[in-house]
Amino acid sequence: MTMATFTETTRTRGRPREFDRDAALDKALQVFSERGYQAASISELTEAMGLASGSVYKAFKDKRGVFLAAFDRYRTVRRGLLDERMAKAETGRDKIREVLTHYALSSHGAAGLRGCLVVGSANDLALFDEKAAEHVAAAFASNEALIADLLRLGQSDGSISGDIDIAATARSLLCLTMGMRVVGKTGPSEDEMAAVAATAMKLLA
């Protein structure tokens, strides 16, 4: 993935200071994922990002700005990883299996304990921040639309029953995948989460 570089307009010792915006946001993501939005302090973020507080404020305005930028970065990276998995599958059914496997693998071990920024944000921030709520709603809608598209693909290629209700099944799988990320915080095993994914595939019979 191409890493963008952000250039500040202020100068240090006569030269513009540059930093890798994506790399800085990846560091911020670690803080938000581990601490949550409310508990994460701007000092923790600036230290993790390797930036002076003035640089952070100039680039992102405030902690909320850092969070929203990190949230978008998180979605972009996660979707890229998911697209790589789905590219290996040919049928709609197999692509959905890859989606479920993707969430199962993210819902155990260190990744599971770290949790999902989208799910965490729905609980931690979206209730009282309209802009954050819009970002969370867009993430959920995008995930549900992807699943619905894969269900339609599966019906057209014959790998998924034509009798299933696409809208209801897509919403069910959305709830299941988001729930997997919540349960992942409790430390389930890889086998346990793989069994959840396998059971979910029965919805497509």
Short mmCIF file of C-alpha atoms in Angstrom, two decimals:
data_model
loop_
_atom_site.label_atom_id
_atom_site.label_comp_id
_atom_site.label_asym_id
_atom_site.label_seq_id
_atom_site.Cartn_x
_atom_site.Cartn_y
_atom_site.Cartn_z
CA MET A 1 0.00 0.00 0.00
CA THR A 2 1.40 3.41 -0.92
CA MET A 3 2.19 5.49 2.14
CA ALA A 4 1.27 9.16 1.84
CA THR A 5 3.55 11.84 3.26
CA PHE A 6 2.16 14.90 5.01
CA THR A 7 4.17 18.13 4.80
CA GLU A 8 3.66 20.90 7.33
CA THR A 9 3.62 24.53 6.21
CA THR A 10 5.64 25.62 9.26
CA ARG A 11 9.41 25.40 9.16
CA THR A 12 12.00 24.06 11.57
CA ARG A 13 15.53 25.44 11.14
CA GLY A 14 14.58 26.78 7.73
CA ARG A 15 13.27 23.50 6.36
CA PRO A 16 9.72 22.13 6.13
CA ARG A 17 9.23 19.25 8.53
CA GLU A 18 7.73 16.13 7.01
CA PHE A 19 6.21 13.03 8.53
CA ASP A 20 4.63 9.90 7.22
CA ARG A 21 0.95 10.52 7.90
CA ASP A 22 -0.14 6.90 7.55
CA ALA A 23 2.65 5.63 9.82
CA ALA A 24 1.72 8.23 12.44
CA LEU A 25 -1.95 7.24 12.26
CA ASP A 26 -1.04 3.57 12.59
CA LYS A 27 0.68 4.44 15.88
CA ALA A 28 -2.37 6.44 17.00
CA LEU A 29 -4.54 3.45 16.17
CA GLN A 30 -2.62 1.32 18.63
CA VAL A 31 -3.29 3.85 21.39
CA PHE A 32 -7.01 4.16 20.60
CA SER A 33 -7.42 0.38 20.29
CA GLU A 34 -5.72 -0.28 23.61
CA ARG A 35 -7.01 2.68 25.60
CA GLY A 36 -10.27 3.69 23.93
CA TYR A 37 -11.08 7.23 22.84
CA GLN A 38 -11.95 8.64 26.25
CA ALA A 39 -8.91 7.27 28.08
CA ALA A 40 -6.37 8.11 25.36
CA SER A 41 -4.66 11.42 26.10
CA ILE A 42 -3.19 13.77 23.55
CA SER A 43 0.20 13.34 25.25
CA GLU A 44 0.01 9.56 24.76
CA LEU A 45 -0.93 10.07 21.15
CA THR A 46 1.84 12.55 20.38
CA GLU A 47 4.41 10.29 22.03
CA ALA A 48 3.21 7.22 20.12
CA MET A 49 3.07 9.14 16.84
CA GLY A 50 6.57 10.54 17.40
CA LEU A 51 5.37 14.09 16.87
CA ALA A 52 5.37 17.32 18.81
CA SER A 53 1.96 18.42 20.08
CA GLY A 54 2.09 21.45 17.79
CA SER A 55 2.53 19.18 14.77
CA VAL A 56 -0.45 17.05 15.81
CA TYR A 57 -2.69 20.07 16.35
CA LYS A 58 -1.65 21.60 13.04
CA ALA A 59 -2.26 18.39 11.10
CA PHE A 60 -5.40 17.15 12.85
CA LYS A 61 -6.66 20.10 14.98
CA ASP A 62 -7.43 18.06 18.10
CA LYS A 63 -7.74 14.55 19.55
CA ARG A 64 -11.07 14.09 17.80
CA GLY A 65 -9.42 14.93 14.48
CA VAL A 66 -6.68 12.38 15.13
CA PHE A 67 -9.30 9.79 15.96
CA LEU A 68 -11.42 10.36 12.85
CA ALA A 69 -8.35 10.26 10.60
CA ALA A 70 -7.15 7.09 12.35
CA PHE A 71 -10.61 5.59 12.03
CA ASP A 72 -10.59 6.13 8.24
CA ARG A 73 -7.05 4.73 8.05
CA TYR A 74 -8.17 1.66 10.01
CA ARG A 75 -11.04 1.01 7.63
CA THR A 76 -8.80 1.41 4.58
CA VAL A 77 -6.18 -1.01 5.87
CA ARG A 78 -8.71 -3.58 7.06
CA ARG A 79 -10.59 -3.47 3.77
CA GLY A 80 -7.34 -3.92 1.86
CA LEU A 81 -6.54 -7.05 3.86
CA LEU A 82 -10.05 -8.36 3.32
CA ASP A 83 -9.90 -7.70 -0.41
CA GLU A 84 -6.67 -9.70 -0.59
CA ARG A 85 -8.39 -12.66 1.06
CA MET A 86 -11.47 -12.45 -1.15
CA ALA A 87 -9.35 -12.24 -4.31
CA LYS A 88 -8.27 -15.85 -3.69
CA ALA A 89 -11.88 -17.09 -3.89
CA GLU A 90 -13.92 -17.50 -7.07
CA THR A 91 -17.53 -18.00 -6.02
CA GLY A 92 -19.71 -15.77 -3.90
CA ARG A 93 -19.97 -18.51 -1.28
CA ASP A 94 -16.21 -18.90 -1.04
CA LYS A 95 -15.75 -15.14 -0.79
CA ILE A 96 -18.15 -15.00 2.15
CA ARG A 97 -16.23 -17.85 3.75
CA GLU A 98 -13.09 -15.73 3.41
CA VAL A 99 -14.89 -12.78 5.03
CA LEU A 100 -15.93 -14.91 7.98
CA THR A 101 -12.45 -16.41 8.27
CA HIS A 102 -11.00 -12.90 8.24
CA TYR A 103 -13.16 -11.94 11.23
CA ALA A 104 -12.49 -15.23 13.02
CA LEU A 105 -8.74 -14.72 12.75
CA SER A 106 -9.15 -11.16 14.07
CA SER A 107 -11.19 -12.34 17.04
CA HIS A 108 -8.72 -14.41 19.02
CA GLY A 109 -5.26 -13.96 20.46
CA ALA A 110 -3.62 -10.54 20.60
CA ALA A 111 -5.76 -9.15 17.78
CA GLY A 112 -8.92 -10.32 19.50
CA LEU A 113 -7.96 -8.75 22.82
CA ARG A 114 -7.07 -5.49 21.07
CA GLY A 115 -10.56 -5.37 19.61
CA CYS A 116 -12.13 -3.55 16.69
CA LEU A 117 -11.96 0.23 16.41
CA VAL A 118 -15.30 0.36 14.57
CA VAL A 119 -17.14 -1.69 17.18
CA GLY A 120 -15.40 0.06 20.04
CA SER A 121 -16.26 3.46 18.61
CA ALA A 122 -19.93 2.53 18.37
CA ASN A 123 -19.89 2.04 22.14
CA ASP A 124 -17.35 4.65 23.18
CA LEU A 125 -18.00 7.69 21.03
CA ALA A 126 -20.83 7.48 18.53
CA LEU A 127 -23.58 8.09 21.08
CA PHE A 128 -22.53 11.66 21.78
CA ASP A 129 -20.47 12.70 18.74
CA GLU A 130 -22.46 13.18 15.55
CA LYS A 131 -19.44 13.10 13.24
CA ALA A 132 -18.12 9.93 14.81
CA ALA A 133 -21.59 8.41 14.61
CA GLU A 134 -21.62 9.13 10.86
CA HIS A 135 -18.26 7.37 10.45
CA VAL A 136 -19.45 4.32 12.39
CA ALA A 137 -22.75 4.16 10.50
CA ALA A 138 -20.89 4.40 7.18
CA ALA A 139 -18.57 1.56 8.21
CA PHE A 140 -21.46 -0.70 9.17
CA ALA A 141 -23.37 0.17 5.98
CA SER A 142 -20.30 -0.54 3.84
CA ASN A 143 -19.76 -3.93 5.49
CA GLU A 144 -23.39 -4.89 5.08
CA ALA A 145 -23.44 -3.78 1.43
CA LEU A 146 -20.33 -5.87 0.74
CA ILE A 147 -21.93 -8.97 2.24
CA ALA A 148 -25.15 -8.36 0.27
CA ASP A 149 -23.15 -8.04 -2.96
CA LEU A 150 -21.37 -11.33 -2.24
CA LEU A 151 -24.69 -13.02 -1.55
CA ARG A 152 -26.03 -11.81 -4.90
CA LEU A 153 -22.85 -13.04 -6.59
CA GLY A 154 -23.31 -16.42 -4.94
CA GLN A 155 -26.90 -16.65 -6.11
CA SER A 156 -25.91 -15.74 -9.66
CA ASP A 157 -23.07 -18.30 -9.80
CA GLY A 158 -25.18 -20.98 -8.11
CA SER A 159 -23.02 -21.37 -5.01
CA ILE A 160 -25.68 -19.88 -2.68
CA SER A 161 -29.32 -20.86 -2.48
CA GLY A 162 -31.67 -18.59 -4.37
CA ASP A 163 -34.20 -18.97 -1.57
CA ILE A 164 -32.35 -16.96 1.05
CA ASP A 165 -33.41 -13.40 1.86
CA ILE A 166 -30.39 -11.32 0.89
CA ALA A 167 -31.20 -8.29 3.06
CA ALA A 168 -31.95 -10.33 6.19
CA THR A 169 -28.95 -12.63 5.71
CA ALA A 170 -26.59 -9.73 5.08
CA ARG A 171 -27.77 -8.01 8.25
CA SER A 172 -27.45 -11.26 10.21
CA LEU A 173 -23.88 -11.81 9.02
CA LEU A 174 -23.03 -8.18 9.79
CA CYS A 175 -24.27 -8.63 13.36
CA LEU A 176 -22.40 -11.91 13.66
CA THR A 177 -19.06 -10.53 12.42
CA MET A 178 -19.28 -7.47 14.65
CA GLY A 179 -20.23 -9.72 17.55
CA MET A 180 -17.19 -11.87 16.87
CA ARG A 181 -14.98 -8.83 17.48
CA VAL A 182 -16.72 -8.17 20.79
CA VAL A 183 -16.34 -11.78 21.94
CA GLY A 184 -12.71 -11.66 20.83
CA LYS A 185 -12.04 -9.32 23.75
CA THR A 186 -12.78 -12.22 26.13
CA GLY A 187 -9.95 -14.43 24.85
CA PRO A 188 -11.58 -17.23 22.83
CA SER A 189 -9.39 -19.76 21.04
CA GLU A 190 -8.78 -19.87 17.30
CA ASP A 191 -10.74 -23.12 17.06
CA GLU A 192 -13.71 -21.59 18.85
CA MET A 193 -13.89 -18.63 16.48
CA ALA A 194 -13.34 -20.87 13.45
CA ALA A 195 -16.35 -22.91 14.61
CA VAL A 196 -18.44 -19.73 14.71
CA ALA A 197 -17.46 -18.94 11.11
CA ALA A 198 -18.28 -22.50 10.01
CA THR A 199 -21.68 -22.36 11.69
CA ALA A 200 -22.44 -19.02 10.04
CA MET A 201 -21.90 -20.60 6.63
CA LYS A 202 -24.97 -22.74 7.27
CA LEU A 203 -27.08 -19.61 6.79
CA LEU A 204 -26.24 -19.86 3.08
CA ALA A 205 -27.56 -23.40 2.58
#
